[in-house]
Amino acid sequence: MSTEVPRTLEIRPARPEDLRALVALEEATFDYDRLSRRNFQWMQKRANAALLVATPVIPAGETPPADTEIVGYALVLFHRGTSLARLYSIAVADSARGQRLGARLLEAAEEEAETRGAVYLRLEVRADNATAIQLYVSRGYVPFERVVGYYGQHGDALRFEKRIRFPGLESSVREIPYYEQITDFTCGSASLMMAMAALDSEYLPSRQEELQIWREATTIFMTSGHGGCSPHGLAVAAASRGFEVSVYSNSDAVPFLEGVRDEAKKEVMRLVHEDFLAKLEASHAQVVQRVLSLDELRTSMDQGVVPVVLISEYRLTHKKAPHWVVLTGWDERFVYMHDPGVDEDEHRSATDYIHVPVTHADFERMSRFGRSRLRSVVMLSAPARAQNRRRKQRRRTAEA
């Protein structure tokens, strides 16, 4: 890919021979959180990313220099299985300033993201970087969150995003507090906490609560590693905290049983599942054996219900594991979700996991797990105390 740029510079995809110049530019531009040679190699060879570099054009007849000269680069990460991209880093050499190269690199990054099907391009920037913020705002980026202490002693971050496709698309997205899971196996409890915090402002997620819910909702055994939260276990945890809850599933079988071979372990899972069902019956929670359509999910979300949905992680990470997410909104093309599982090993941040846009077709494919194609949703509504509090607030507003 190439993009028209000021006279003597061109923007193109990075090549292996650009590594030395990229590292030199990185070290000259940034004082902290620098990408290493190994990082750049990984971005080029293994990451789901686009690394674009700006280089001087060599006039016809001139001998190219022995080493590539890189005067700017833009690095974009793509979130597999979704329509989201993030501008991970952008750098301009001092020698190239004053040529609007930053704007040109940003434009090239947007074009690359659009070409790869991204709908949103997001980024993080230091809150005191006025020059960069001015550039992003001038290109139509909108701030959506401030993260205190994101850069440690170097200050806060502002998160920006821009819709780079379908500019007229109207989305209905609920502001649900985001919570990142602290272990590899607590996506269910992390997702449930996000849903409960959205429904009750007095509910406070915490690391201790995350592990407590996991202990209450786990199925004990999984295909490997720690046990995971079953839909019925999550519903029990929510009901015990006073929330209205319904469980929808396409099967009445014990969830995740097909992934366990040991008969003794299977028997334990059956006993745990029976206990979950008994507790749900005692709490008058609904357990429904059918699949909710996307239209039903939309209607429920419009009515204030927060769905916690079981998906297969395969389409996101190529790992065959069950995973829980929270739906935050929808529009005519996309479903939006909070995913609690931030993969920092792949240079990800929460910016990649908040209100993640997934096409309707991709959502339908990923919301099935295992050979049995298990589909399950835990639907949460506000507890009675929160509903009563809102009614009182509405009455006071009306009386005023």
GROMACS .gro file of C-alpha atoms in nm:
model
  400
    1MET     CA    1   0.000   0.000   0.000
    2SER     CA    2   0.120   0.353  -0.070
    3THR     CA    3  -0.036   0.688   0.008
    4GLU     CA    4   0.021   1.028  -0.149
    5VAL     CA    5   0.238   1.234   0.087
    6PRO     CA    6   0.437   1.560   0.066
    7ARG     CA    7   0.683   1.567  -0.222
    8THR     CA    8   0.988   1.376  -0.109
    9LEU     CA    9   0.832   1.120   0.125
   10GLU     CA   10   0.636   0.802   0.066
   11ILE     CA   11   0.441   0.580   0.302
   12ARG     CA   12   0.461   0.205   0.252
   13PRO     CA   13   0.436  -0.119   0.450
   14ALA     CA   14   0.744  -0.192   0.662
   15ARG     CA   15   0.998  -0.446   0.541
   16PRO     CA   16   1.235  -0.670   0.740
   17GLU     CA   17   1.529  -0.451   0.641
   18ASP     CA   18   1.360  -0.150   0.809
   19LEU     CA   19   1.410  -0.290   1.159
   20ARG     CA   20   1.730  -0.105   1.248
   21ALA     CA   21   1.590   0.230   1.134
   22LEU     CA   22   1.261   0.169   1.318
   23VAL     CA   23   1.441   0.099   1.645
   24ALA     CA   24   1.656   0.411   1.599
   25LEU     CA   25   1.346   0.625   1.540
   26GLU     CA   26   1.173   0.471   1.842
   27GLU     CA   27   1.467   0.549   2.069
   28ALA     CA   28   1.496   0.904   1.939
   29THR     CA   29   1.122   0.974   1.975
   30PHE     CA   30   1.014   0.816   2.304
   31ASP     CA   31   1.157   0.826   2.656
   32TYR     CA   32   0.958   0.528   2.793
   33ASP     CA   33   0.751   0.226   2.683
   34ARG     CA   34   0.964   0.187   2.374
   35LEU     CA   35   0.915  -0.093   2.126
   36SER     CA   36   1.223  -0.311   2.100
   37ARG     CA   37   1.368  -0.479   1.790
   38ARG     CA   38   1.198  -0.800   1.899
   39ASN     CA   39   0.867  -0.615   1.938
   40PHE     CA   40   0.889  -0.475   1.585
   41GLN     CA   41   0.978  -0.819   1.449
   42TRP     CA   42   0.678  -0.969   1.625
   43MET     CA   43   0.449  -0.696   1.489
   44GLN     CA   44   0.571  -0.764   1.135
   45LYS     CA   45   0.570  -1.144   1.139
   46ARG     CA   46   0.313  -1.265   1.390
   47ALA     CA   47   0.078  -0.992   1.506
   48ASN     CA   48  -0.255  -0.909   1.346
   49ALA     CA   49  -0.119  -0.565   1.263
   50ALA     CA   50  -0.017  -0.314   0.997
   51LEU     CA   51   0.316  -0.134   1.029
   52LEU     CA   52   0.349   0.159   0.789
   53VAL     CA   53   0.669   0.358   0.747
   54ALA     CA   54   0.752   0.695   0.591
   55THR     CA   55   1.077   0.708   0.393
   56PRO     CA   56   1.242   0.965   0.166
   57VAL     CA   57   1.192   0.903  -0.204
   58ILE     CA   58   1.522   0.836  -0.378
   59PRO     CA   59   1.535   1.045  -0.700
   60ALA     CA   60   1.606   0.858  -1.022
   61GLY     CA   61   1.975   0.813  -1.080
   62GLU     CA   62   2.076   0.852  -0.717
   63THR     CA   63   2.233   0.564  -0.524
   64PRO     CA   64   2.016   0.448  -0.233
   65PRO     CA   65   2.182   0.473   0.110
   66ALA     CA   66   2.324   0.156   0.265
   67ASP     CA   67   2.073   0.175   0.552
   68THR     CA   68   1.703   0.253   0.515
   69GLU     CA   69   1.606   0.595   0.648
   70ILE     CA   70   1.274   0.592   0.836
   71VAL     CA   71   1.133   0.935   0.927
   72GLY     CA   72   0.797   0.818   1.059
   73TYR     CA   73   0.582   0.516   1.124
   74ALA     CA   74   0.227   0.422   1.225
   75LEU     CA   75   0.141   0.089   1.387
   76VAL     CA   76  -0.219  -0.038   1.383
   77LEU     CA   77  -0.341  -0.347   1.571
   78PHE     CA   78  -0.651  -0.536   1.458
   79HIS     CA   79  -0.882  -0.722   1.694
   80ARG     CA   80  -0.940  -1.063   1.535
   81GLY     CA   81  -1.304  -1.159   1.487
   82THR     CA   82  -1.426  -0.802   1.539
   83SER     CA   83  -1.453  -0.476   1.345
   84LEU     CA   84  -1.218  -0.285   1.574
   85ALA     CA   85  -0.865  -0.150   1.519
   86ARG     CA   86  -0.632   0.048   1.746
   87LEU     CA   87  -0.356   0.290   1.658
   88TYR     CA   88  -0.089   0.146   1.883
   89SER     CA   89   0.184   0.399   1.809
   90ILE     CA   90   0.276   0.681   1.574
   91ALA     CA   91   0.613   0.853   1.551
   92VAL     CA   92   0.767   1.134   1.341
   93ALA     CA   93   1.138   1.216   1.329
   94ASP     CA   94   1.247   1.569   1.413
   95SER     CA   95   1.390   1.601   1.061
   96ALA     CA   96   1.044   1.551   0.909
   97ARG     CA   97   0.843   1.787   1.126
   98GLY     CA   98   0.654   2.067   0.958
   99GLN     CA   99   0.549   1.851   0.662
  100ARG     CA  100   0.216   1.731   0.811
  101LEU     CA  101   0.362   1.384   0.821
  102GLY     CA  102   0.174   1.297   1.139
  103ALA     CA  103  -0.156   1.372   0.967
  104ARG     CA  104  -0.050   1.174   0.661
  105LEU     CA  105   0.049   0.873   0.869
  106LEU     CA  106  -0.282   0.889   1.055
  107GLU     CA  107  -0.470   0.907   0.725
  108ALA     CA  108  -0.275   0.606   0.595
  109ALA     CA  109  -0.353   0.414   0.915
  110GLU     CA  110  -0.724   0.489   0.874
  111GLU     CA  111  -0.718   0.375   0.511
  112GLU     CA  112  -0.546   0.050   0.609
  113ALA     CA  113  -0.795  -0.010   0.890
  114GLU     CA  114  -1.088   0.056   0.658
  115THR     CA  115  -0.941  -0.178   0.397
  116ARG     CA  116  -0.928  -0.454   0.658
  117GLY     CA  117  -1.292  -0.403   0.752
  118ALA     CA  118  -1.254  -0.205   1.075
  119VAL     CA  119  -1.540   0.024   1.166
  120TYR     CA  120  -1.374   0.201   1.457
  121LEU     CA  121  -1.016   0.313   1.499
  122ARG     CA  122  -0.921   0.381   1.861
  123LEU     CA  123  -0.612   0.515   2.031
  124GLU     CA  124  -0.465   0.623   2.362
  125VAL     CA  125  -0.272   0.946   2.413
  126ARG     CA  126  -0.118   1.120   2.709
  127ALA     CA  127  -0.363   1.374   2.846
  128ASP     CA  128  -0.096   1.648   2.837
  129ASN     CA  129   0.009   1.585   2.474
  130ALA     CA  130  -0.171   1.887   2.330
  131THR     CA  131  -0.014   1.859   1.984
  132ALA     CA  132  -0.123   1.498   1.932
  133ILE     CA  133  -0.469   1.564   2.075
  134GLN     CA  134  -0.515   1.857   1.837
  135LEU     CA  135  -0.424   1.629   1.545
  136TYR     CA  136  -0.671   1.360   1.649
  137VAL     CA  137  -0.954   1.605   1.710
  138SER     CA  138  -0.891   1.769   1.372
  139ARG     CA  139  -0.929   1.425   1.211
  140GLY     CA  140  -1.265   1.362   1.379
  141TYR     CA  141  -1.160   1.157   1.683
  142VAL     CA  142  -1.381   1.185   1.989
  143PRO     CA  143  -1.260   1.126   2.349
  144PHE     CA  144  -1.459   0.862   2.535
  145GLU     CA  145  -1.262   0.794   2.855
  146ARG     CA  146  -0.985   0.927   3.078
  147VAL     CA  147  -0.767   0.663   3.247
  148VAL     CA  148  -0.598   0.796   3.561
  149GLY     CA  149  -0.235   0.690   3.597
  150TYR     CA  150  -0.234   0.489   3.273
  151TYR     CA  151   0.123   0.593   3.197
  152GLY     CA  152   0.235   0.559   3.558
  153GLN     CA  153   0.445   0.855   3.666
  154HIS     CA  154   0.405   1.001   3.317
  155GLY     CA  155   0.038   1.080   3.371
  156ASP     CA  156  -0.314   1.000   3.259
  157ALA     CA  157  -0.435   0.876   2.921
  158LEU     CA  158  -0.725   0.987   2.707
  159ARG     CA  159  -0.896   0.727   2.492
  160PHE     CA  160  -1.023   0.846   2.154
  161GLU     CA  161  -1.218   0.675   1.878
  162LYS     CA  162  -1.336   0.749   1.527
  163ARG     CA  163  -1.593   0.567   1.319
  164ILE     CA  164  -1.411   0.523   0.988
  165ARG     CA  165  -1.695   0.339   0.811
  166PHE     CA  166  -2.074   0.379   0.806
  167PRO     CA  167  -2.063   0.738   0.940
  168GLY     CA  168  -2.442   0.769   0.952
  169LEU     CA  169  -2.497   0.448   1.149
  170GLU     CA  170  -2.699   0.511   1.466
  171SER     CA  171  -2.596   0.290   1.758
  172SER     CA  172  -2.766   0.229   2.090
  173VAL     CA  173  -2.488   0.162   2.341
  174ARG     CA  174  -2.522   0.151   2.719
  175GLU     CA  175  -2.248   0.290   2.942
  176ILE     CA  176  -2.155  -0.021   3.136
  177PRO     CA  177  -1.856   0.002   3.375
  178TYR     CA  178  -1.566  -0.201   3.239
  179TYR     CA  179  -1.383  -0.456   3.454
  180GLU     CA  180  -1.079  -0.657   3.343
  181GLN     CA  181  -1.058  -1.014   3.473
  182ILE     CA  182  -0.758  -1.084   3.696
  183THR     CA  183  -0.714  -1.453   3.609
  184ASP     CA  184  -0.741  -1.668   3.297
  185PHE     CA  185  -1.049  -1.843   3.432
  186THR     CA  186  -1.274  -1.571   3.581
  187CYS     CA  187  -1.428  -1.422   3.266
  188GLY     CA  188  -1.771  -1.531   3.388
  189SER     CA  189  -1.751  -1.359   3.724
  190ALA     CA  190  -1.590  -1.048   3.569
  191SER     CA  191  -1.869  -1.025   3.312
  192LEU     CA  192  -2.135  -1.076   3.576
  193MET     CA  193  -1.986  -0.799   3.790
  194MET     CA  194  -1.996  -0.558   3.496
  195ALA     CA  195  -2.364  -0.637   3.439
  196MET     CA  196  -2.451  -0.596   3.808
  197ALA     CA  197  -2.259  -0.268   3.833
  198ALA     CA  198  -2.454  -0.137   3.531
  199LEU     CA  199  -2.785  -0.223   3.697
  200ASP     CA  200  -2.707  -0.104   4.051
  201SER     CA  201  -2.481   0.196   4.115
  202GLU     CA  202  -2.430   0.077   4.473
  203TYR     CA  203  -2.273  -0.250   4.358
  204LEU     CA  204  -1.892  -0.237   4.362
  205PRO     CA  205  -1.684  -0.491   4.165
  206SER     CA  206  -1.360  -0.601   4.327
  207ARG     CA  207  -1.091  -0.866   4.295
  208GLN     CA  208  -1.222  -1.040   4.606
  209GLU     CA  209  -1.577  -1.039   4.469
  210GLU     CA  210  -1.453  -1.172   4.134
  211LEU     CA  211  -1.299  -1.476   4.300
  212GLN     CA  212  -1.597  -1.522   4.533
  213ILE     CA  213  -1.842  -1.533   4.242
  214TRP     CA  214  -1.615  -1.776   4.058
  215ARG     CA  215  -1.620  -2.004   4.364
  216GLU     CA  216  -2.000  -1.986   4.371
  217ALA     CA  217  -2.054  -2.036   3.997
  218THR     CA  218  -1.776  -2.271   3.883
  219THR     CA  219  -1.854  -2.611   3.733
  220ILE     CA  220  -1.544  -2.754   3.911
  221PHE     CA  221  -1.396  -2.920   3.602
  222MET     CA  222  -1.332  -2.804   3.247
  223THR     CA  223  -1.146  -2.940   2.946
  224SER     CA  224  -0.820  -2.826   3.108
  225GLY     CA  225  -0.704  -2.600   3.388
  226HIS     CA  226  -0.939  -2.441   3.640
  227GLY     CA  227  -1.312  -2.491   3.627
  228GLY     CA  228  -1.521  -2.224   3.456
  229CYS     CA  229  -1.851  -2.058   3.541
  230SER     CA  230  -2.163  -2.223   3.404
  231PRO     CA  231  -2.465  -2.014   3.299
  232HIS     CA  232  -2.670  -2.160   3.583
  233GLY     CA  233  -2.392  -2.095   3.835
  234LEU     CA  234  -2.368  -1.731   3.727
  235ALA     CA  235  -2.745  -1.700   3.757
  236VAL     CA  236  -2.730  -1.839   4.112
  237ALA     CA  237  -2.462  -1.583   4.204
  238ALA     CA  238  -2.668  -1.298   4.058
  239ALA     CA  239  -2.991  -1.411   4.224
  240SER     CA  240  -2.821  -1.441   4.562
  241ARG     CA  241  -2.723  -1.074   4.529
  242GLY     CA  242  -3.080  -0.967   4.470
  243PHE     CA  243  -3.086  -0.933   4.091
  244GLU     CA  244  -3.369  -1.052   3.870
  245VAL     CA  245  -3.224  -1.321   3.646
  246SER     CA  246  -3.322  -1.556   3.364
  247VAL     CA  247  -3.114  -1.828   3.197
  248TYR     CA  248  -3.172  -1.914   2.832
  249SER     CA  249  -3.002  -2.217   2.682
  250ASN     CA  250  -3.056  -2.442   2.382
  251SER     CA  251  -2.990  -2.753   2.592
  252ASP     CA  252  -3.086  -2.891   2.931
  253ALA     CA  253  -2.766  -3.099   2.947
  254VAL     CA  254  -2.493  -3.026   3.199
  255PRO     CA  255  -2.284  -2.746   3.040
  256PHE     CA  256  -1.930  -2.831   2.927
  257LEU     CA  257  -1.965  -3.200   3.017
  258GLU     CA  258  -1.857  -3.314   2.670
  259GLY     CA  259  -1.508  -3.173   2.728
  260VAL     CA  260  -1.439  -3.399   3.029
  261ARG     CA  261  -1.349  -3.767   2.987
  262ASP     CA  262  -1.316  -3.885   3.347
  263GLU     CA  263  -1.647  -4.033   3.468
  264ALA     CA  264  -1.582  -3.936   3.830
  265LYS     CA  265  -1.533  -3.573   3.727
  266LYS     CA  266  -1.848  -3.590   3.515
  267GLU     CA  267  -2.046  -3.710   3.814
  268VAL     CA  268  -1.919  -3.419   4.024
  269MET     CA  269  -2.026  -3.177   3.749
  270ARG     CA  270  -2.374  -3.334   3.738
  271LEU     CA  271  -2.412  -3.294   4.113
  272VAL     CA  272  -2.301  -2.931   4.101
  273HIS     CA  273  -2.541  -2.862   3.813
  274GLU     CA  274  -2.832  -3.018   4.002
  275ASP     CA  275  -2.749  -2.796   4.299
  276PHE     CA  276  -2.752  -2.487   4.075
  277LEU     CA  277  -3.093  -2.583   3.935
  278ALA     CA  278  -3.238  -2.637   4.283
  279LYS     CA  279  -3.113  -2.298   4.399
  280LEU     CA  280  -3.254  -2.126   4.091
  281GLU     CA  281  -3.592  -2.288   4.148
  282ALA     CA  282  -3.587  -2.173   4.511
  283SER     CA  283  -3.504  -1.817   4.403
  284HIS     CA  284  -3.784  -1.817   4.141
  285ALA     CA  285  -3.533  -1.744   3.864
  286GLN     CA  286  -3.639  -1.840   3.513
  287VAL     CA  287  -3.464  -2.128   3.336
  288VAL     CA  288  -3.576  -2.146   2.973
  289GLN     CA  289  -3.465  -2.405   2.718
  290ARG     CA  290  -3.460  -2.205   2.398
  291VAL     CA  291  -3.236  -1.967   2.205
  292LEU     CA  292  -3.292  -1.593   2.220
  293SER     CA  293  -3.289  -1.431   1.879
  294LEU     CA  294  -3.087  -1.119   1.812
  295ASP     CA  295  -3.410  -0.919   1.787
  296GLU     CA  296  -3.514  -1.045   2.132
  297LEU     CA  297  -3.176  -0.950   2.274
  298ARG     CA  298  -3.211  -0.601   2.125
  299THR     CA  299  -3.561  -0.557   2.270
  300SER     CA  300  -3.446  -0.673   2.611
  301MET     CA  301  -3.147  -0.436   2.609
  302ASP     CA  302  -3.377  -0.148   2.513
  303GLN     CA  303  -3.586  -0.238   2.819
  304GLY     CA  304  -3.283  -0.216   3.049
  305VAL     CA  305  -3.186  -0.583   3.067
  306VAL     CA  306  -2.812  -0.664   3.050
  307PRO     CA  307  -2.723  -0.993   2.874
  308VAL     CA  308  -2.417  -1.193   2.977
  309VAL     CA  309  -2.340  -1.420   2.682
  310LEU     CA  310  -2.140  -1.741   2.641
  311ILE     CA  311  -1.916  -1.736   2.332
  312SER     CA  312  -1.641  -1.949   2.187
  313GLU     CA  313  -1.304  -1.782   2.220
  314TYR     CA  314  -1.184  -1.942   1.898
  315ARG     CA  315  -1.291  -1.663   1.665
  316LEU     CA  316  -1.111  -1.408   1.883
  317THR     CA  317  -0.794  -1.590   1.989
  318HIS     CA  318  -0.797  -1.929   1.808
  319LYS     CA  319  -0.827  -2.096   2.148
  320LYS     CA  320  -1.102  -2.357   2.184
  321ALA     CA  321  -1.234  -2.237   2.518
  322PRO     CA  322  -1.566  -2.105   2.650
  323HIS     CA  323  -1.570  -1.734   2.730
  324TRP     CA  324  -1.817  -1.488   2.881
  325VAL     CA  325  -1.884  -1.133   2.761
  326VAL     CA  326  -2.138  -0.859   2.834
  327LEU     CA  327  -2.350  -0.710   2.558
  328THR     CA  328  -2.350  -0.330   2.574
  329GLY     CA  329  -2.543  -0.226   2.263
  330TRP     CA  330  -2.643  -0.282   1.904
  331ASP     CA  331  -2.723  -0.123   1.571
  332GLU     CA  332  -2.840  -0.249   1.234
  333ARG     CA  333  -2.497  -0.398   1.154
  334PHE     CA  334  -2.317  -0.468   1.482
  335VAL     CA  335  -2.349  -0.604   1.833
  336TYR     CA  336  -2.128  -0.431   2.091
  337MET     CA  337  -1.974  -0.607   2.389
  338HIS     CA  338  -1.738  -0.568   2.683
  339ASP     CA  339  -1.482  -0.849   2.684
  340PRO     CA  340  -1.306  -0.883   3.024
  341GLY     CA  341  -1.010  -1.084   2.888
  342VAL     CA  342  -0.736  -0.832   2.800
  343ASP     CA  343  -0.439  -1.010   2.636
  344GLU     CA  344  -0.142  -0.797   2.741
  345ASP     CA  345   0.102  -1.048   2.589
  346GLU     CA  346  -0.018  -0.926   2.249
  347HIS     CA  347   0.024  -0.559   2.342
  348ARG     CA  348  -0.347  -0.518   2.405
  349SER     CA  349  -0.516  -0.280   2.645
  350ALA     CA  350  -0.872  -0.228   2.768
  351THR     CA  351  -0.919   0.010   2.472
  352ASP     CA  352  -0.940  -0.305   2.256
  353TYR     CA  353  -1.206  -0.468   2.473
  354ILE     CA  354  -1.460  -0.193   2.550
  355HIS     CA  355  -1.778  -0.180   2.337
  356VAL     CA  356  -1.619  -0.415   2.084
  357PRO     CA  357  -1.814  -0.408   1.754
  358VAL     CA  358  -1.894  -0.753   1.611
  359THR     CA  359  -2.106  -0.802   1.301
  360HIS     CA  360  -2.437  -0.978   1.348
  361ALA     CA  361  -2.314  -1.275   1.145
  362ASP     CA  362  -1.990  -1.306   1.342
  363PHE     CA  363  -2.181  -1.281   1.670
  364GLU     CA  364  -2.415  -1.561   1.563
  365ARG     CA  365  -2.113  -1.778   1.481
  366MET     CA  366  -1.916  -1.706   1.796
  367SER     CA  367  -2.210  -1.743   2.037
  368ARG     CA  368  -2.195  -2.123   2.009
  369PHE     CA  369  -1.954  -2.341   2.201
  370GLY     CA  370  -1.825  -2.694   2.164
  371ARG     CA  371  -1.939  -2.990   1.959
  372SER     CA  372  -2.291  -2.955   2.100
  373ARG     CA  373  -2.305  -2.592   1.978
  374LEU     CA  374  -2.411  -2.480   2.325
  375ARG     CA  375  -2.580  -2.140   2.327
  376SER     CA  376  -2.654  -1.970   2.656
  377VAL     CA  377  -2.739  -1.622   2.785
  378VAL     CA  378  -2.783  -1.502   3.142
  379MET     CA  379  -3.023  -1.205   3.142
  380LEU     CA  380  -2.997  -0.963   3.435
  381SER     CA  381  -3.245  -0.699   3.548
  382ALA     CA  382  -3.210  -0.443   3.825
  383PRO     CA  383  -3.269  -0.560   4.182
  384ALA     CA  384  -3.584  -0.436   4.353
  385ARG     CA  385  -3.394  -0.185   4.569
  386ALA     CA  386  -3.241  -0.021   4.263
  387GLN     CA  387  -3.577  -0.011   4.086
  388ASN     CA  388  -3.741   0.147   4.390
  389ARG     CA  389  -3.461   0.402   4.415
  390ARG     CA  390  -3.509   0.504   4.051
  391ARG     CA  391  -3.888   0.532   4.097
  392LYS     CA  392  -3.833   0.766   4.393
  393GLN     CA  393  -3.588   0.974   4.192
  394ARG     CA  394  -3.839   1.004   3.905
  395ARG     CA  395  -4.114   1.108   4.149
  396ARG     CA  396  -3.890   1.375   4.305
  397THR     CA  397  -3.801   1.503   3.959
  398ALA     CA  398  -4.169   1.518   3.858
  399GLU     CA  399  -4.266   1.698   4.181
  400ALA     CA  400  -3.987   1.952   4.133
   0.00000   0.00000   0.00000
